[in-house]
Amino acid sequence: MAEFQVDHTTRSVEHSIPHTSHRLTKLNGTQYHFLYSEPKTGLRLGTAILIHGFQDISFGWRFQIPALVEQQLRVVAIDCIGYGGTDAPSVPPDSIRNYTFKQAADDIKELVGQLGEDTVILGGHDWGGLIVARVAEYHPQIVAAIFSAGTPYLPVEPRWLEFSEYVEKYPTFKYQGYFGGSEFEKIFKTDEDIRQFMIAGFYGKGPNGELPFSTERPLFENWPILKRSEVISEDELEYYTQEYARHGMHAPLNWYRNRCQNFEDERALLPPKPINVPYLFIQSLKDPFLPPSMSQGMEDHLPQLRRREVETGHFSLILDPQGINKHVSEWLQEAVLPIMRTARR
């Protein structure tokens, strides 16, 4: 197993995830930051790698890391490329391919090798929920099991979809046109602009219930009057703001500009093969962006699919951490860990 560098970067908030440290490593030439935690006693049954989405970072898994360690798992929660303490190539001059699912899958494969594991459990949320599925398709030999909070499995597209066709198929993704456009990132000129975006994204509301987003576009006209919700604390808000301010918004928004490159890469995955590992999907019943209807037909691709639900909006990891942890822990105990215990003998 590789010796990982300890990240001694000073952060404004040293959060209280028990027995967790900040680490750094190079994956295919890119420096990644990740949170690292492992059981202090007893047999380690395996490793879980956790992959976040937008507008998140590895810290988004703060309530799940201790619960997974209690299951005798080592846990690695990465900052994806473009976020937090991980490198953030600018496009241009660098290629948008740095931000593709294929590159993420290749980097995770490299990480698995550095961890000294043959296979790992993958957990994903938002973009991370799509990435974990693509890792299993590009590199099935390294995946023991998958869980996804909120993000359904979306199969590889057999033909290119123009954005209008894409939105016709996935109407709640219309907002992605704004996030991927060149004008949206220009509004973030200062750290305070990023802070206001974090307030908006984490359920900030105006004095009369004014909302920050619709599924079609950001409701910019409401942003100046939004107040922080109780979903995150003031310290956590500051932490997110600082981590996004490292690179600005350009790099995270590149994940909304990669459709063409993802399509080109994923032609190699056609015709799609089933992902035949234990697969837990936890539907967020009140998520306007990833509604239950989007998960129809997952059984056709995932023979070992188990479905569970939480009564939350999009950021289920922090809205109902007890519910998420309960579903994941039960699934691990029933469908995953018995196999891993046998393999470790």
CSV table of C-alpha atoms in Angstrom, one decimal, residues 101-271:
chain,number,residue,atom,x,y,z
A,101,PHE,CA,-16.4,10.2,-16.0
A,102,LYS,CA,-13.8,8.1,-17.8
A,103,GLN,CA,-11.0,10.1,-16.2
A,104,ALA,CA,-12.6,9.9,-12.8
A,105,ALA,CA,-13.0,6.1,-13.2
A,106,ASP,CA,-9.3,5.8,-14.2
A,107,ASP,CA,-8.2,7.9,-11.2
A,108,ILE,CA,-10.3,5.8,-8.8
A,109,LYS,CA,-8.8,2.7,-10.3
A,110,GLU,CA,-5.4,4.1,-9.5
A,111,LEU,CA,-6.5,5.0,-6.0
A,112,VAL,CA,-7.7,1.4,-5.4
A,113,GLY,CA,-4.3,0.1,-6.3
A,114,GLN,CA,-2.5,2.6,-4.1
A,115,LEU,CA,-4.8,1.5,-1.2
A,116,GLY,CA,-3.6,-2.0,-1.7
A,117,GLU,CA,-7.1,-3.3,-2.4
A,118,ASP,CA,-8.4,-5.6,-5.2
A,119,THR,CA,-12.0,-4.4,-4.9
A,120,VAL,CA,-13.8,-1.6,-3.0
A,121,ILE,CA,-17.3,-0.4,-2.1
A,122,LEU,CA,-18.2,2.7,-3.9
A,123,GLY,CA,-20.6,5.4,-2.6
A,124,GLY,CA,-21.9,8.3,-4.6
A,125,HIS,CA,-24.1,11.3,-4.4
A,126,ASP,CA,-25.2,13.7,-7.2
A,127,TRP,CA,-22.4,13.6,-9.9
A,128,GLY,CA,-20.8,11.0,-7.7
A,129,GLY,CA,-23.8,8.7,-8.1
A,130,LEU,CA,-23.2,8.7,-11.8
A,131,ILE,CA,-19.4,8.3,-11.4
A,132,VAL,CA,-19.7,5.2,-9.3
A,133,ALA,CA,-21.8,3.5,-12.0
A,134,ARG,CA,-19.3,4.4,-14.7
A,135,VAL,CA,-16.4,3.1,-12.6
A,136,ALA,CA,-18.2,-0.3,-12.5
A,137,GLU,CA,-18.6,-0.2,-16.3
A,138,TYR,CA,-15.1,0.9,-17.2
A,139,HIS,CA,-13.3,-1.1,-14.5
A,140,PRO,CA,-15.7,-3.8,-13.2
A,141,GLN,CA,-12.9,-5.8,-11.7
A,142,ILE,CA,-12.3,-3.3,-8.9
A,143,VAL,CA,-15.9,-2.9,-7.7
A,144,ALA,CA,-17.3,-5.1,-4.9
A,145,ALA,CA,-20.6,-3.1,-4.3
A,146,ILE,CA,-22.2,0.3,-5.0
A,147,PHE,CA,-24.5,2.6,-3.1
A,148,SER,CA,-26.0,5.8,-4.5
A,149,ALA,CA,-27.8,8.4,-2.5
A,150,GLY,CA,-30.4,10.1,-4.7
A,151,THR,CA,-28.8,9.6,-8.1
A,152,PRO,CA,-30.4,6.9,-10.2
A,153,TYR,CA,-28.4,4.8,-12.6
A,154,LEU,CA,-28.6,6.4,-16.1
A,155,PRO,CA,-27.5,4.0,-18.9
A,156,VAL,CA,-25.1,5.0,-21.6
A,157,GLU,CA,-26.7,6.9,-24.5
A,158,PRO,CA,-26.6,4.9,-27.8
A,159,ARG,CA,-26.7,8.2,-29.8
A,160,TRP,CA,-25.7,11.8,-29.2
A,161,LEU,CA,-28.5,14.0,-27.8
A,162,GLU,CA,-28.5,17.7,-28.5
A,163,PHE,CA,-29.2,19.7,-25.4
A,164,SER,CA,-32.8,20.2,-26.4
A,165,GLU,CA,-33.2,16.5,-26.8
A,166,TYR,CA,-31.4,15.9,-23.5
A,167,VAL,CA,-33.8,18.2,-21.7
A,168,GLU,CA,-36.8,16.6,-23.4
A,169,LYS,CA,-35.6,13.3,-22.0
A,170,TYR,CA,-34.6,14.7,-18.6
A,171,PRO,CA,-36.8,17.9,-18.1
A,172,THR,CA,-35.5,18.6,-14.6
A,173,PHE,CA,-31.9,19.0,-16.0
A,174,LYS,CA,-32.7,22.2,-17.9
A,175,TYR,CA,-30.8,24.2,-15.2
A,176,GLN,CA,-27.6,22.4,-16.4
A,177,GLY,CA,-27.6,24.7,-19.4
A,178,TYR,CA,-27.0,27.7,-17.1
A,179,PHE,CA,-24.4,25.9,-15.0
A,180,GLY,CA,-22.5,24.9,-18.0
A,181,GLY,CA,-22.7,28.2,-19.8
A,182,SER,CA,-19.9,30.8,-19.8
A,183,GLU,CA,-21.9,33.6,-18.1
A,184,PHE,CA,-22.9,31.8,-14.9
A,185,GLU,CA,-19.4,31.5,-13.5
A,186,LYS,CA,-18.8,35.2,-14.2
A,187,ILE,CA,-21.1,36.3,-11.4
A,188,PHE,CA,-18.7,34.8,-8.8
A,189,LYS,CA,-16.1,37.6,-8.4
A,190,THR,CA,-15.5,37.5,-4.7
A,191,ASP,CA,-15.6,35.0,-1.8
A,192,GLU,CA,-18.8,36.7,-0.7
A,193,ASP,CA,-20.4,35.7,-4.0
A,194,ILE,CA,-19.4,32.1,-3.4
A,195,ARG,CA,-20.8,32.3,0.1
A,196,GLN,CA,-24.1,33.5,-1.2
A,197,PHE,CA,-24.2,30.7,-3.7
A,198,MET,CA,-23.6,28.2,-0.8
A,199,ILE,CA,-26.5,29.8,1.1
A,200,ALA,CA,-28.6,29.4,-2.0
A,201,GLY,CA,-27.6,25.8,-2.7
A,202,PHE,CA,-28.1,24.6,0.9
A,203,TYR,CA,-31.7,25.6,1.1
A,204,GLY,CA,-31.5,29.3,1.9
A,205,LYS,CA,-34.8,31.2,1.7
A,206,GLY,CA,-36.0,34.7,1.6
A,207,PRO,CA,-38.2,36.3,4.3
A,208,ASN,CA,-41.3,35.4,2.5
A,209,GLY,CA,-40.2,31.9,1.4
A,210,GLU,CA,-38.4,33.0,-1.8
A,211,LEU,CA,-36.5,30.1,-3.3
A,212,PRO,CA,-33.0,30.1,-4.8
A,213,PHE,CA,-33.5,27.8,-7.8
A,214,SER,CA,-36.1,26.2,-10.0
A,215,THR,CA,-35.4,23.1,-12.2
A,216,GLU,CA,-35.1,25.5,-15.1
A,217,ARG,CA,-32.7,28.2,-13.8
A,218,PRO,CA,-31.1,29.8,-10.8
A,219,LEU,CA,-33.5,32.5,-9.4
A,220,PHE,CA,-30.8,35.2,-9.2
A,221,GLU,CA,-33.4,37.8,-8.3
A,222,ASN,CA,-33.9,36.2,-4.9
A,223,TRP,CA,-30.3,35.6,-4.0
A,224,PRO,CA,-29.6,38.9,-2.3
A,225,ILE,CA,-32.4,38.3,0.3
A,226,LEU,CA,-31.6,34.7,1.1
A,227,LYS,CA,-30.7,33.7,4.6
A,228,ARG,CA,-28.8,30.7,5.7
A,229,SER,CA,-30.9,27.7,6.5
A,230,GLU,CA,-30.3,25.5,9.6
A,231,VAL,CA,-29.2,22.6,7.3
A,232,ILE,CA,-25.6,23.8,7.7
A,233,SER,CA,-24.0,25.8,10.5
A,234,GLU,CA,-22.2,29.1,10.1
A,235,ASP,CA,-18.9,27.3,10.5
A,236,GLU,CA,-19.8,24.8,7.9
A,237,LEU,CA,-20.9,27.5,5.5
A,238,GLU,CA,-17.5,29.2,6.0
A,239,TYR,CA,-15.7,25.9,5.4
A,240,TYR,CA,-17.5,25.3,2.1
A,241,THR,CA,-16.9,28.9,1.0
A,242,GLN,CA,-13.2,28.6,1.7
A,243,GLU,CA,-12.8,25.3,-0.1
A,244,TYR,CA,-14.6,26.6,-3.2
A,245,ALA,CA,-12.7,29.9,-3.1
A,246,ARG,CA,-9.4,27.9,-3.5
A,247,HIS,CA,-10.0,27.6,-7.3
A,248,GLY,CA,-13.2,29.6,-7.9
A,249,MET,CA,-16.3,28.3,-9.6
A,250,HIS,CA,-14.8,27.6,-13.1
A,251,ALA,CA,-13.4,24.2,-12.3
A,252,PRO,CA,-16.5,22.7,-10.5
A,253,LEU,CA,-18.7,24.0,-13.3
A,254,ASN,CA,-16.6,22.1,-15.8
A,255,TRP,CA,-18.5,19.0,-14.8
A,256,TYR,CA,-21.5,20.5,-16.6
A,257,ARG,CA,-19.5,20.9,-19.8
A,258,ASN,CA,-18.4,17.3,-20.4
A,259,ARG,CA,-21.4,15.7,-22.2
A,260,CYS,CA,-19.7,15.5,-25.6
A,261,GLN,CA,-16.5,14.0,-24.2
A,262,ASN,CA,-18.5,11.6,-22.0
A,263,PHE,CA,-20.5,10.4,-25.0
A,264,GLU,CA,-17.4,9.8,-27.1
A,265,ASP,CA,-15.8,7.8,-24.2
A,266,GLU,CA,-18.9,5.8,-23.5
A,267,ARG,CA,-19.3,4.5,-27.0
A,268,ALA,CA,-16.7,1.9,-25.9
A,269,LEU,CA,-19.3,0.7,-23.3
A,270,LEU,CA,-21.9,-0.2,-25.9
A,271,PRO,CA,-23.8,-2.5,-25.9
